[in-house]
Short mmCIF file of C-alpha atoms in Angstrom, two decimals:
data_model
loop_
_atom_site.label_atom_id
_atom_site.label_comp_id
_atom_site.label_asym_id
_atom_site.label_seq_id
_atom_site.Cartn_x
_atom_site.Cartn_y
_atom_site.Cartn_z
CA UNK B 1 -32.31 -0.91 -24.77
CA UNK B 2 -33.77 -1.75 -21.02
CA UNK B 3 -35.77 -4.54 -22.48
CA UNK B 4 -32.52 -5.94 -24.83
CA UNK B 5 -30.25 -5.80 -21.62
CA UNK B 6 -32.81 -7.30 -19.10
CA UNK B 7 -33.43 -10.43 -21.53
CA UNK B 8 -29.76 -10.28 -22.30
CA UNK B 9 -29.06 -10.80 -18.11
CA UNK B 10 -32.53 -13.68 -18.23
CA UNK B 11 -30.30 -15.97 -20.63
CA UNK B 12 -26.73 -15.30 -18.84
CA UNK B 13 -28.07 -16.07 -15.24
CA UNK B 14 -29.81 -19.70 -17.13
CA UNK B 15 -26.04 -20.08 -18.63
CA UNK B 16 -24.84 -19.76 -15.47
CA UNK B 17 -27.29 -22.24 -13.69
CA UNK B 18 -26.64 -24.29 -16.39
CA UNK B 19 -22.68 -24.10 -15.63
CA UNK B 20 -22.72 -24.76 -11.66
CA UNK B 21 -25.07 -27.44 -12.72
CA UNK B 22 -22.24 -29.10 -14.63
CA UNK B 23 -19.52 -27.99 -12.20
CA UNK B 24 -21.51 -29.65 -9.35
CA UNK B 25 -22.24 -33.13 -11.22
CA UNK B 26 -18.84 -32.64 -12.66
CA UNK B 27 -20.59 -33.41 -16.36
CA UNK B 28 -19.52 -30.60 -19.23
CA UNK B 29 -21.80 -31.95 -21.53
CA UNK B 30 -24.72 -31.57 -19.36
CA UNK B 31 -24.01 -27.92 -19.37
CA UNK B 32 -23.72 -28.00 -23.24
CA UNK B 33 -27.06 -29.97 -24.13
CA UNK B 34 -28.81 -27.41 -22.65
CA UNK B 35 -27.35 -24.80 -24.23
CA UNK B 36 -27.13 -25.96 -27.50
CA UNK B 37 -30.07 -23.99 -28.05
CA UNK B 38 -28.56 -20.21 -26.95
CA UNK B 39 -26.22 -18.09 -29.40
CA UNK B 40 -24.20 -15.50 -29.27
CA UNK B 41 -24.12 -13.37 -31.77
CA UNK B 42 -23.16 -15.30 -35.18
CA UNK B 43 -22.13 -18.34 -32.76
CA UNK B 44 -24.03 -21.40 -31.82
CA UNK B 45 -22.74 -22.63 -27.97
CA UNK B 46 -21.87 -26.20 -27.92
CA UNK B 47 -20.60 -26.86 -24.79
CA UNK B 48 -19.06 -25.69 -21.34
CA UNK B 49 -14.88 -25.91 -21.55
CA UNK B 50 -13.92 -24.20 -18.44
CA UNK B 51 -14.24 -21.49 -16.21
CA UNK B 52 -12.10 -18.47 -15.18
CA UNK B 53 -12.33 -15.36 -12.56
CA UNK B 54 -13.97 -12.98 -15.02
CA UNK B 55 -15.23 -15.64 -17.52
CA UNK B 56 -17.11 -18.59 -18.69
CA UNK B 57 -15.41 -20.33 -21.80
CA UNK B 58 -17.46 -22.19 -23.81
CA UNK B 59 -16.72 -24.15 -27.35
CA UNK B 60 -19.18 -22.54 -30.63
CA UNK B 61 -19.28 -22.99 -33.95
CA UNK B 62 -19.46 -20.06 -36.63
CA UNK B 63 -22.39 -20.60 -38.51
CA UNK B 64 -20.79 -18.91 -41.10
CA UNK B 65 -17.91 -20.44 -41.94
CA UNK B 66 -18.24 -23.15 -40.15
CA UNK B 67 -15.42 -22.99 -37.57
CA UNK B 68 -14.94 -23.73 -34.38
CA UNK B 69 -13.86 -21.46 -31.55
CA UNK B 70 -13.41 -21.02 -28.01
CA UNK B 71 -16.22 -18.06 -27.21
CA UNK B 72 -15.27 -16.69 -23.90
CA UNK B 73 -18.30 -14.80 -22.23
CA UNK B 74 -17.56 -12.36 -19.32
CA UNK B 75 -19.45 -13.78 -15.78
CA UNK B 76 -22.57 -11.45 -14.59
CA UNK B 77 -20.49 -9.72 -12.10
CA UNK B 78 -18.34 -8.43 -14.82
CA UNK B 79 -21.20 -7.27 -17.33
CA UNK B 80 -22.41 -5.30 -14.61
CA UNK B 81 -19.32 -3.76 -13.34
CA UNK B 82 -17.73 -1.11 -15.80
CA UNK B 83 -14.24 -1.93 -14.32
CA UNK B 84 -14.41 -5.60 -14.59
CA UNK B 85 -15.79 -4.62 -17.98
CA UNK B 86 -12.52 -3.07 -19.05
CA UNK B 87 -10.75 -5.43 -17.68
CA UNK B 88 -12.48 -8.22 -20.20
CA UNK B 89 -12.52 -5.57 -23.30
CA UNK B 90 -8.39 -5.24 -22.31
CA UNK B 91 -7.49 -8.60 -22.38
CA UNK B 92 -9.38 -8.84 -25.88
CA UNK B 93 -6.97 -5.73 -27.56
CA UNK B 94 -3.99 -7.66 -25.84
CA UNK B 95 -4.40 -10.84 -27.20
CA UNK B 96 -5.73 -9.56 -30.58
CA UNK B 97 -1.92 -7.64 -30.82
CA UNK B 98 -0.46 -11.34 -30.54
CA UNK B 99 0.42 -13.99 -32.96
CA UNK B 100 2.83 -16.13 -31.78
CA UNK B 101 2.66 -20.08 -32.49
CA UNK B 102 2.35 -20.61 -28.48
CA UNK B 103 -0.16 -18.50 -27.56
CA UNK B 104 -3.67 -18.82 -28.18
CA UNK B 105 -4.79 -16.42 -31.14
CA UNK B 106 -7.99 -14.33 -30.99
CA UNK B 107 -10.29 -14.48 -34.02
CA UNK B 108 -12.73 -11.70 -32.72
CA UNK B 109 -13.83 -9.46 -29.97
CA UNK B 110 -17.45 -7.84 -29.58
CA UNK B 111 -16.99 -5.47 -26.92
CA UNK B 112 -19.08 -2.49 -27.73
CA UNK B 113 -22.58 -3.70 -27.59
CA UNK B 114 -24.33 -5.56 -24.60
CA UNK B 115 -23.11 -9.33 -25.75
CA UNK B 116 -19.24 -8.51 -25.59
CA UNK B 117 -17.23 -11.60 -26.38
CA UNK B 118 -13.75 -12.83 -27.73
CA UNK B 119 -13.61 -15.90 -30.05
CA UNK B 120 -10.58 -17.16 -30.08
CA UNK B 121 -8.30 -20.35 -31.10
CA UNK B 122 -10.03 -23.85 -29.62
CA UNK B 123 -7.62 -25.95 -28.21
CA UNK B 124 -9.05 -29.19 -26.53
CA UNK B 125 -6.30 -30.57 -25.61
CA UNK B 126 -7.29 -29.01 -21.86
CA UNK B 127 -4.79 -26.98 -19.89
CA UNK B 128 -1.51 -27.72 -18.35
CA UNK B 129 -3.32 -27.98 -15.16
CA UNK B 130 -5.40 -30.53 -15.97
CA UNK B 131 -2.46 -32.17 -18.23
CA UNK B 132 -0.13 -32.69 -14.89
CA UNK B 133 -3.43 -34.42 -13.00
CA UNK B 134 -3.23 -37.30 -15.96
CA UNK B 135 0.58 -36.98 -16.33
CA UNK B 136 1.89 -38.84 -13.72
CA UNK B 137 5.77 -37.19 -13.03
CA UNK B 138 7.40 -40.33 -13.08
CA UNK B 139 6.21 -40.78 -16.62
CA UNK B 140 7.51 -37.66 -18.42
CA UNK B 141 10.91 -37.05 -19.16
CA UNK B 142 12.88 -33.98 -17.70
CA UNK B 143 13.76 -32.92 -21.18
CA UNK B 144 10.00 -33.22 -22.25
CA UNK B 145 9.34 -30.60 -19.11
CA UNK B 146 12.35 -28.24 -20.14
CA UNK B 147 11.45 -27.87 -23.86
CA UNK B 148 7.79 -27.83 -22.79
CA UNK B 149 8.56 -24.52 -20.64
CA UNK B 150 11.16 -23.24 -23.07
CA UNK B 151 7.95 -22.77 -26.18
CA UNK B 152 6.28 -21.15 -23.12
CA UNK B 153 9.15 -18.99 -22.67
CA UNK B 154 9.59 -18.21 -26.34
CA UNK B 155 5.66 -16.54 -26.18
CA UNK B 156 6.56 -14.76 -23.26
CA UNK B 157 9.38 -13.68 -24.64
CA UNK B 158 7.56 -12.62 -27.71
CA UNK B 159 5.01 -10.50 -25.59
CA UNK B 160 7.55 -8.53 -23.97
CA UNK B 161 8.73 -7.59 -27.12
CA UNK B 162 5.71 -6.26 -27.92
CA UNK B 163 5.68 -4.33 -24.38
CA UNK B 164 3.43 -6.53 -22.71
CA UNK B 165 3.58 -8.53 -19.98
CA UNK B 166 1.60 -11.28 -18.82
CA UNK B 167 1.46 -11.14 -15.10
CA UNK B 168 -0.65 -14.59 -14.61
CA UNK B 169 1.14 -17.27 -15.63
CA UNK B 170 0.13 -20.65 -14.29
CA UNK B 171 -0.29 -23.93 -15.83
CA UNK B 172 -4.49 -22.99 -15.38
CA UNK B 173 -3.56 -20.29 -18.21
CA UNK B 174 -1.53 -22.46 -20.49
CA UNK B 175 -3.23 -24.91 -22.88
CA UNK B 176 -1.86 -27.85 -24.15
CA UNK B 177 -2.25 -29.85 -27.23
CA UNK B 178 -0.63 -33.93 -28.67
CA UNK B 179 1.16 -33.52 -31.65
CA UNK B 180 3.22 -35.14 -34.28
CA UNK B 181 7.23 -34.87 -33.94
CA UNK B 182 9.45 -37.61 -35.83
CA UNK B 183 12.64 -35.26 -33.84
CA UNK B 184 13.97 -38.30 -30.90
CA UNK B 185 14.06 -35.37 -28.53
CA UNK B 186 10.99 -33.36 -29.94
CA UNK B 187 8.58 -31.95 -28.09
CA UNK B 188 5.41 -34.35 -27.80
CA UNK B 189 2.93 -31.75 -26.55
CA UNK B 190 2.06 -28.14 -27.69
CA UNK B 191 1.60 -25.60 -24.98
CA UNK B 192 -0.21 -22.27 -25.70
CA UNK B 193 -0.04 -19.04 -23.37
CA UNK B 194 -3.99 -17.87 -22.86
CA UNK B 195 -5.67 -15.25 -20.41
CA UNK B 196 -4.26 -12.09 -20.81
CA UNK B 197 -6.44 -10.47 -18.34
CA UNK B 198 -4.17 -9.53 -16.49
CA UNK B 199 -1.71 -8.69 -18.72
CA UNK B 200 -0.23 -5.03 -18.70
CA UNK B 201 1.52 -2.61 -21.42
CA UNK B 202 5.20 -1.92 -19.87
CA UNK B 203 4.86 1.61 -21.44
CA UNK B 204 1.75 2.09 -18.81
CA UNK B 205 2.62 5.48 -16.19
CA UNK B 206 4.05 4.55 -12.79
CA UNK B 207 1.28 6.45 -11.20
CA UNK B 208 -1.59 4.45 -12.64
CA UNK B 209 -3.01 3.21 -9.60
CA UNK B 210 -4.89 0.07 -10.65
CA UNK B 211 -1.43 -1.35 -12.38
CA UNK B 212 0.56 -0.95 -8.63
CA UNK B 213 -2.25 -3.78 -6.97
CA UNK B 214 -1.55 -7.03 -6.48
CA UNK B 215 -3.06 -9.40 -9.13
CA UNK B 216 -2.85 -12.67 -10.38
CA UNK B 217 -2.21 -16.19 -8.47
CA UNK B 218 -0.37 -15.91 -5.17
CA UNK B 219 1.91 -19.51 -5.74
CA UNK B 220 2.81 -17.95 -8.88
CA UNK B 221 3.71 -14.56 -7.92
CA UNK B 222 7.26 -13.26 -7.48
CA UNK B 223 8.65 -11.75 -4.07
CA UNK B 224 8.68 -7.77 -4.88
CA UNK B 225 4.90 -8.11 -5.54
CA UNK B 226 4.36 -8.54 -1.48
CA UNK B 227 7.51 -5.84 -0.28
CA UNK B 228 5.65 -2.48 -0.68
CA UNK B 229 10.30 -1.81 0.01
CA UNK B 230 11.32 -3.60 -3.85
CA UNK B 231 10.42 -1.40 -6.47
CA UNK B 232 11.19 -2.47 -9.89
CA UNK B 233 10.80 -1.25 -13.57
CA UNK B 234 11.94 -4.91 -14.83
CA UNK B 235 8.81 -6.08 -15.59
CA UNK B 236 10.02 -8.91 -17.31
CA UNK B 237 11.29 -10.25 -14.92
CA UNK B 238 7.91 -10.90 -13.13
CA UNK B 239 7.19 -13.25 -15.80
CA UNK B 240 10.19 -15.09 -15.55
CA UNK B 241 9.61 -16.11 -11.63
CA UNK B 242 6.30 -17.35 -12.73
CA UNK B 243 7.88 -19.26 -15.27
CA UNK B 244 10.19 -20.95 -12.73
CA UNK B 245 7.35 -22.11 -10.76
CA UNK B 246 5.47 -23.51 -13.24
CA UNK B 247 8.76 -25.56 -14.21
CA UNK B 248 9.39 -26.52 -10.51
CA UNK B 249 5.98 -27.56 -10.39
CA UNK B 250 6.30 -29.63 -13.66
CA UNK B 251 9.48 -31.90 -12.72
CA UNK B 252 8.06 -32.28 -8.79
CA UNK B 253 3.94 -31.61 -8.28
CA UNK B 254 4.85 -29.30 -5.66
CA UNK B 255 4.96 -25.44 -5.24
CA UNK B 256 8.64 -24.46 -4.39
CA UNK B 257 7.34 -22.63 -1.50
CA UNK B 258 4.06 -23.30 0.16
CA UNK B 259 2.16 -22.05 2.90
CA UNK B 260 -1.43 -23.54 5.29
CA UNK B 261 -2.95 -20.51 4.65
CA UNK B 262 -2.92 -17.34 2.17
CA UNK B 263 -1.07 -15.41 4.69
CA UNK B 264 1.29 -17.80 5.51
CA UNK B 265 2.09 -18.41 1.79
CA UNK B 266 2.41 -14.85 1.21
CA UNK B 267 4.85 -14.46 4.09
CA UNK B 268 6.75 -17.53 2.77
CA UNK B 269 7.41 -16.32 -0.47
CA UNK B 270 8.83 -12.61 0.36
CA UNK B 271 11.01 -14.53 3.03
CA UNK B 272 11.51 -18.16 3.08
CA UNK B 273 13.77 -19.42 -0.14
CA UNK B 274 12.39 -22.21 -2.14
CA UNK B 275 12.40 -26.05 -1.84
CA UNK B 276 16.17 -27.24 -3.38
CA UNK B 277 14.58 -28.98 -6.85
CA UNK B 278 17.68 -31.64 -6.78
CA UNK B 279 16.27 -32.85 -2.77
CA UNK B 280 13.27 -34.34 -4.53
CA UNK B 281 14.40 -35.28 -7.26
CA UNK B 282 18.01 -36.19 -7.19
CA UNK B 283 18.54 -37.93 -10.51
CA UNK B 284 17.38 -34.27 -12.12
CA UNK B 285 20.50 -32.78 -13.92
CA UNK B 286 22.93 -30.09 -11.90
CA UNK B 287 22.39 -27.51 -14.74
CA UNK B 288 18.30 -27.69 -14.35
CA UNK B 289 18.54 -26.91 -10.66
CA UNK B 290 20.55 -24.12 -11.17
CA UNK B 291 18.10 -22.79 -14.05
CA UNK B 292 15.61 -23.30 -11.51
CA UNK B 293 17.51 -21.50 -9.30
CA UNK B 294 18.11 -18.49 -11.05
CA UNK B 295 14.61 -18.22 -12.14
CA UNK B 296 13.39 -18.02 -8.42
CA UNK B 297 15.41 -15.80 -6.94
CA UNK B 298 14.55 -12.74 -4.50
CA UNK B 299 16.51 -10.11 -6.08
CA UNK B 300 14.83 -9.37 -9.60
CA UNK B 301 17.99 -8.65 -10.94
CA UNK B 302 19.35 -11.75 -10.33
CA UNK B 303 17.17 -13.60 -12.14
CA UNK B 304 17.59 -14.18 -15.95
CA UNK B 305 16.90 -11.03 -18.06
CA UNK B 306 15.08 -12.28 -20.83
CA UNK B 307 12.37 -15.05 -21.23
CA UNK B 308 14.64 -15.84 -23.93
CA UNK B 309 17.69 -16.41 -22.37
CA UNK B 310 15.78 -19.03 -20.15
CA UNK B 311 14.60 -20.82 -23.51
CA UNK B 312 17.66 -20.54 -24.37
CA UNK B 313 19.15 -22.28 -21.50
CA UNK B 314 16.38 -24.78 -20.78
CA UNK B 315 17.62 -26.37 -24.49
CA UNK B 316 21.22 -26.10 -23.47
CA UNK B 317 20.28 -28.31 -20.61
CA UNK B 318 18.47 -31.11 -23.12
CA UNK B 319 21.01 -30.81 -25.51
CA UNK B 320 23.77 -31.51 -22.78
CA UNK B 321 25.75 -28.15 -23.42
CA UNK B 322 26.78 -25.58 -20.99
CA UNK B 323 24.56 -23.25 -19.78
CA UNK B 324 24.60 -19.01 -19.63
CA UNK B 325 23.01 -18.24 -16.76
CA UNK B 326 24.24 -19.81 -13.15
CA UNK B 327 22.43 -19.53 -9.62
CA UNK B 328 23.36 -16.46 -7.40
CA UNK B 329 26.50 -17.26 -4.77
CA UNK B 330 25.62 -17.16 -0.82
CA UNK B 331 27.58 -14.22 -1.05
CA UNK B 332 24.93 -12.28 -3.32
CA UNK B 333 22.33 -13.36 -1.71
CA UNK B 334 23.33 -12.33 1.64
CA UNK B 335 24.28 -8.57 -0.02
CA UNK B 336 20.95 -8.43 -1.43
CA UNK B 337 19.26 -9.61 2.00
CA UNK B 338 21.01 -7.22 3.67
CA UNK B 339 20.69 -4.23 1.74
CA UNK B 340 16.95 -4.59 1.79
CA UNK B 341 15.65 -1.37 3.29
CA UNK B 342 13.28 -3.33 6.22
CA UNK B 343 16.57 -4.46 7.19
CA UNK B 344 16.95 -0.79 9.44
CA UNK B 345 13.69 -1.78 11.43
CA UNK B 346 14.74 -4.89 11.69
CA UNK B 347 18.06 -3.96 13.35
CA UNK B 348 16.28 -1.59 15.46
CA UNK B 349 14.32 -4.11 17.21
CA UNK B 350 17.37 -6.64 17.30
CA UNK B 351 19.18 -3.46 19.20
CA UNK B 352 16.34 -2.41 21.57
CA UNK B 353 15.60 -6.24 22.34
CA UNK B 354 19.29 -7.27 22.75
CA UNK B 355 20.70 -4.64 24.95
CA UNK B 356 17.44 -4.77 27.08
CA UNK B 357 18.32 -8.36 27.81
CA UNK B 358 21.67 -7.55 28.52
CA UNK B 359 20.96 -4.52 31.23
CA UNK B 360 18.01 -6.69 32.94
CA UNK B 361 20.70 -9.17 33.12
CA UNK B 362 22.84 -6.65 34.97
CA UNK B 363 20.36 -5.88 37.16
CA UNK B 364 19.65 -9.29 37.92
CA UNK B 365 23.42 -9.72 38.45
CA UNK B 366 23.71 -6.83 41.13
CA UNK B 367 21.20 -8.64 43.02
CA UNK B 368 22.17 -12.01 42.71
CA UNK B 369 26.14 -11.46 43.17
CA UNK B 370 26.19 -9.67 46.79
CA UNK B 371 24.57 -12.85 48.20
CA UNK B 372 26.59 -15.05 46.72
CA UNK B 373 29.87 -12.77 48.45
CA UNK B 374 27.81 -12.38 51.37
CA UNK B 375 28.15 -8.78 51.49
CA UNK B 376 27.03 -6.16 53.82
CA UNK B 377 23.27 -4.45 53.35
CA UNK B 378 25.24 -0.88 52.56
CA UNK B 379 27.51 -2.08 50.39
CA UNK B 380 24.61 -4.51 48.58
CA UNK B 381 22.83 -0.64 48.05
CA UNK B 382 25.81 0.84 46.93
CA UNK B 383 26.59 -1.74 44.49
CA UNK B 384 23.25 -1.97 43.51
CA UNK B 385 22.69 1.76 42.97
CA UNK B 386 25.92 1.34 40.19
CA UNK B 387 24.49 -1.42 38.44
CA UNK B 388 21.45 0.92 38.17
CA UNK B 389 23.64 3.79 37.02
CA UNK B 390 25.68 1.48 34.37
CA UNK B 391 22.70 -0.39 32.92
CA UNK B 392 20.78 2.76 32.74
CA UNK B 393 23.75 5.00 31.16
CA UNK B 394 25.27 2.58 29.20
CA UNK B 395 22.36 0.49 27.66
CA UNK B 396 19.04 3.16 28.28
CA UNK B 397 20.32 5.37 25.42
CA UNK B 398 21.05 2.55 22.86
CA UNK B 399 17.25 1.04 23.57
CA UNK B 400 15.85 3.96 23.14
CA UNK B 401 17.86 4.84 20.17
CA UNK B 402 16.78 1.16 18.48
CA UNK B 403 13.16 1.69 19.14
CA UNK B 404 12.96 4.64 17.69
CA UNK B 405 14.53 3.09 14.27
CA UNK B 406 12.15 0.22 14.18
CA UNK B 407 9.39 2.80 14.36
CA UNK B 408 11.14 4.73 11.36
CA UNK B 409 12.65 7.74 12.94
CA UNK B 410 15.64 8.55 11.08
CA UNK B 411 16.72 10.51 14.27
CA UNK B 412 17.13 7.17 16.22
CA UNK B 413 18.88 5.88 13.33
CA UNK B 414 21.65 8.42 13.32
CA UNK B 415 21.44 7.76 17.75
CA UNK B 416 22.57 4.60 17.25
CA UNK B 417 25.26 4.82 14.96
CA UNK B 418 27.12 7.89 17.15
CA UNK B 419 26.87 5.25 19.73
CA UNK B 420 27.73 2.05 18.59
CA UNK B 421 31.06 4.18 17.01
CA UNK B 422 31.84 5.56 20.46
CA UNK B 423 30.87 2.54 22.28
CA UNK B 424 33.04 0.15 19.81
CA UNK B 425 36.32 1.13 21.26
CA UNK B 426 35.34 0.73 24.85
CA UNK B 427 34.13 -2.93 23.59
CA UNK B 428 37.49 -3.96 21.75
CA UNK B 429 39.27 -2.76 25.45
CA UNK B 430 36.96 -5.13 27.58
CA UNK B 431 37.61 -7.73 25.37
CA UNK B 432 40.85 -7.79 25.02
CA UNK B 433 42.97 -5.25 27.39
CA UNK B 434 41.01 -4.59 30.80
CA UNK B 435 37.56 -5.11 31.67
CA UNK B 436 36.54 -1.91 32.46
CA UNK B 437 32.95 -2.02 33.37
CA UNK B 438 33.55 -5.03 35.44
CA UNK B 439 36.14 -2.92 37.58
CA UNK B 440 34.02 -0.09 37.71
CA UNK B 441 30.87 -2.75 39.06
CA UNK B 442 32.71 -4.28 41.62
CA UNK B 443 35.18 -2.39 42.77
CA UNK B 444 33.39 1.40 42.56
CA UNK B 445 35.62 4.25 42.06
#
C-alpha cells in the first residue's frame, strides 16, 4: 500500500509540474502532450482544461466506450489532507444527486481507493469567465444576458429543491457552450452550473461547525456572510445574491461593489450599497435594474424567494411584460438598517462622542465668554466652577452611559434611555419656552 501511494504521489507531483509548466507559458497543450502518456484508472489524460482550489481538471477519454469526459483530479494538498479529502468526495455525491439540463452531470466518482476522481460531462465551450474576456459587452444583447442567467437560475432553482445549495456561484463555476436556436429571441449560448464543492445540504444541523465558515468567492458573496449579527435559515437566498452579481457583472464588466483590497471589499459589501446598474448603462431597461436590485439587497428577506421567481422575472423583462418582484423602498431599507442589532454600539459611540463635544464646548465657552464681558477674576471662577458643575452633571452621566453600550453592557443601555426620557422634556423647554440652562450659566441662582 506504502509503495502504491508513494508512486501514486511520484506521478501527481510530474502532473503538477507539468500543469504550472503550461500555466506559466500559458500553452494547455503543452501540459497535455506530456501527459498523454499517464491514466487514471480506465481513463487516458488528454489534456489540461483548467484549474480550481481543490482540483486540476483535465479532458480523458474512456477507453472503454470511447467517451470523452472532464476527469477532475483533487491537487496534492487535498490527497493528503483528510478534510480537503471530504470536501472533494462531497462535491462528487452532490453533483452525482443532480440532473438538470444546466448543470454539468457526473458520469463517475472513485473516491474510495488512493486515485479518487469524478468524470463528469466535457463541455469545451470554456467557462463564463473566460466567455465575458472574448465577449465584448457592447456586443451581446441585454436579453441574451437575462435569459442566459435565467437557465442558470432554473439549475439553481432545481438544486434547492433537492435541498442543496450551491454557495459558489461565479461565472469561473459556470460553463458555457454555442448552440443551435431558430427562436428570434433564443438563447445563443448554453450555460451549465459546475463545482459543487462548496455546496451544502439545507437539512445540515445549525451546530455543524465547518458549514457556519465563510467559503466561497468574496465578490460573489452576500452581506450576512460577513455580520457574525444576520443570522439566516434562508439559504436560498445566498444563491440568489450571487446570482445578481454574476448578472451585474454580465450587462457592465464590473463588480457592483468593489474594494483595493480583501478587507476593504469585505467591508464594502456588508455596508456600502451597490453601483446603480442604469448609471452605466442607461439604455438598460427600468425593469432589469430593479431585478438587479432586488437580487442585491442587504436584508435576505428582501430579496426574491426563489431562484425561480428570478427566472421567472428575468423572461418577463425580455418578453416586455410586467414583472413580480420590485426593488425595496428607501423606507425598507432604512427599517432594516436600523433595526440591525450593531446599530446599539453604534449609537453608543454617536452618544459618548456627541455629548463629549458638546460639554468640552461648554467648557471652552466658560472660558472664552468672561473675556469677551470683561468680567471680574471672582466672578470668571464662579462662572467657571458652574460650567464645570453643568457639563459634568448634565453630559458626564450620558457619556458614560454611551460608552458603556458601545462596549455591550446592557446596563448602559437601559442608562441612557432613563436619561434621554428625562432629559427630553427639559430639551423641548429650551427650545421652545425658556432657555433654562443658559439662565442658570449666566445668571447663577
Amino acid at each position: 500500500m506504502s509503495e502504491k501511494f508513494d508512486s501514486i504521489v511520484v506521478r501527481l507531483n510530474r502532473m503538477w509540474a507539468h500543469q504550472s509548466h503550461a500555466e506559466l507559458s500559458g500553452d494547455d497543450e503543452l501540459a497535455g502532450d506530456e501527459s498523454k502518456n499517464d491514466s487514471v484508472g480506465k481513463y487516458r489524460l488528454l489534456r489540461l482544461l483548467g484549474t480550481g482550489a481543490f482540483g486540476v481538471v483535465y479532458q480523458a477519454r474512456d477507453e472503454s466506450i470511447e467517451r470523452e469526459v472532464a476527469l477532475k483530479l483533487p491537487r496534492l494538498e487535498v490527497l493528503m489532507n483528510q478534510e480537503k479529502r471530504e470536501r472533494f468526495a462531497h462535491e462528487a455525491l452532490v453533483a452525482s444527486q443532480l440532473e438538470h439540463p444546466n448543470i454539468v452531470r457526473v458520469y463517475e466518482a472513485q473516491l474510495s481507493n488512493l486515485e479518487p476522481y469524478i468524470a463528469s460531462e466535457l463541455c469545451l465551450g470554456g467557462t463564463l469567465e473566460d466567455w465575458m474576456a472574448s465577449h465584448p459587452v457592447d456586443e451581446v444583447h441585454w436579453s441574451q444576458v437575462a435569459l442566459l442567467v435565467a437557465e442558470v437560475s432554473d439549475a439553481v432553482g432545481y438544486a434547492h429543491d433537492q435541498a442543496i445549495y450551491h454557495r459558489d456561484i461565479k461565472p469561473a463555476n459556470i460553463m458555457i457552450d454555442e448552440r443551435v436556436t431558430t427562436e428570434p429571441l433564443g438563447l445563443q449560448w448554453l450555460p451549465r452550473l459546475t463545482d459543487f464543492g462548496l455546496a451544502k445540504f439545507i437539512d445540515v444541523p445549525g451546530n455543524d461547525t465547518r458549514s457556519s465558515l465563510m467559503l466561497g468567492t468574496p465578490a460573489y458573496l452576500s452581506p450576512e456572510h460577513f455580520s457574525k449579527a444576520t443570522k439566516t435559515d434562508a439559504y436560498n437566498t445566498v444563491d440568489i445574491y450571487s446570482l445578481g452579481v454574476v448578472l451585474f457583472e454580465l450587462l457592465t464588466r464590473r463588480l457592483p461593489i468593489e474594494g483595493d483590497n480583501y478587507v476593504e471589499l469585505l467591508d464594502n459589501i456588508r455596508i456600502h450599497q451597490p453601483s446603480s446598474l442604469r448609471a452605466i448603462r442607461p439604455e438598460l431597461p427600468p425593469a432589469l435594474q430593479c431585478v438587479v436590485e432586488k437580487c442585491l439587497q442587504k436584508n435576505p428577506s428582501a430579496r426574491y424567494s426563489s431562484a425561480e421567481e428570478l427566472a421567472a422575472d428575468l423572461r418577463n423583462v425580455v418578453a416586455g411584460r410586467p414583472i413580480e418582484g420590485r426593488a425595496s423602498t428607501m423606507v425598507e431599507r432604512l427599517s432594516y438598517w436600523s433595526t440591525r442589532p450593531q446599530r446599539v454600539a453604534q449609537a453608543g459611540w454617536y452618544a459618548c462622542s456627541w455629548h463629549l463635544i458638546v460639554a468640552l464646548w461648554v467648557l471652552l465657552a466658560s472660558m472664552v465668554i468672561p473675556l469677551i464681558m470683561d468680567v471680574s477674576a471672582v466672578d470668571w471662577g464662579g462662572f467657571s466652577f458652574l460650567a464645570i458643575k453643568v457639563a459634568c452633571l448634565s453630559f458626564g452621566p450620558v457619556i458614560v452611559a454611551g460608552w458603556m453600550t458601545a462596549q455591550g453592557n446592557r446596563l448602559g443601555l437601559y442608562m441612557g434611555l432613563i436619561l434621554t426620557s428625562v432629559k427630553f422634556p427639559l430639551l423641548i423647554r429650551t427650545l421652545f419656552f425658556e432657555s433654562i440652562y443658559f439662565d442658570q450659566l449666566f445668571l447663577g441662582d
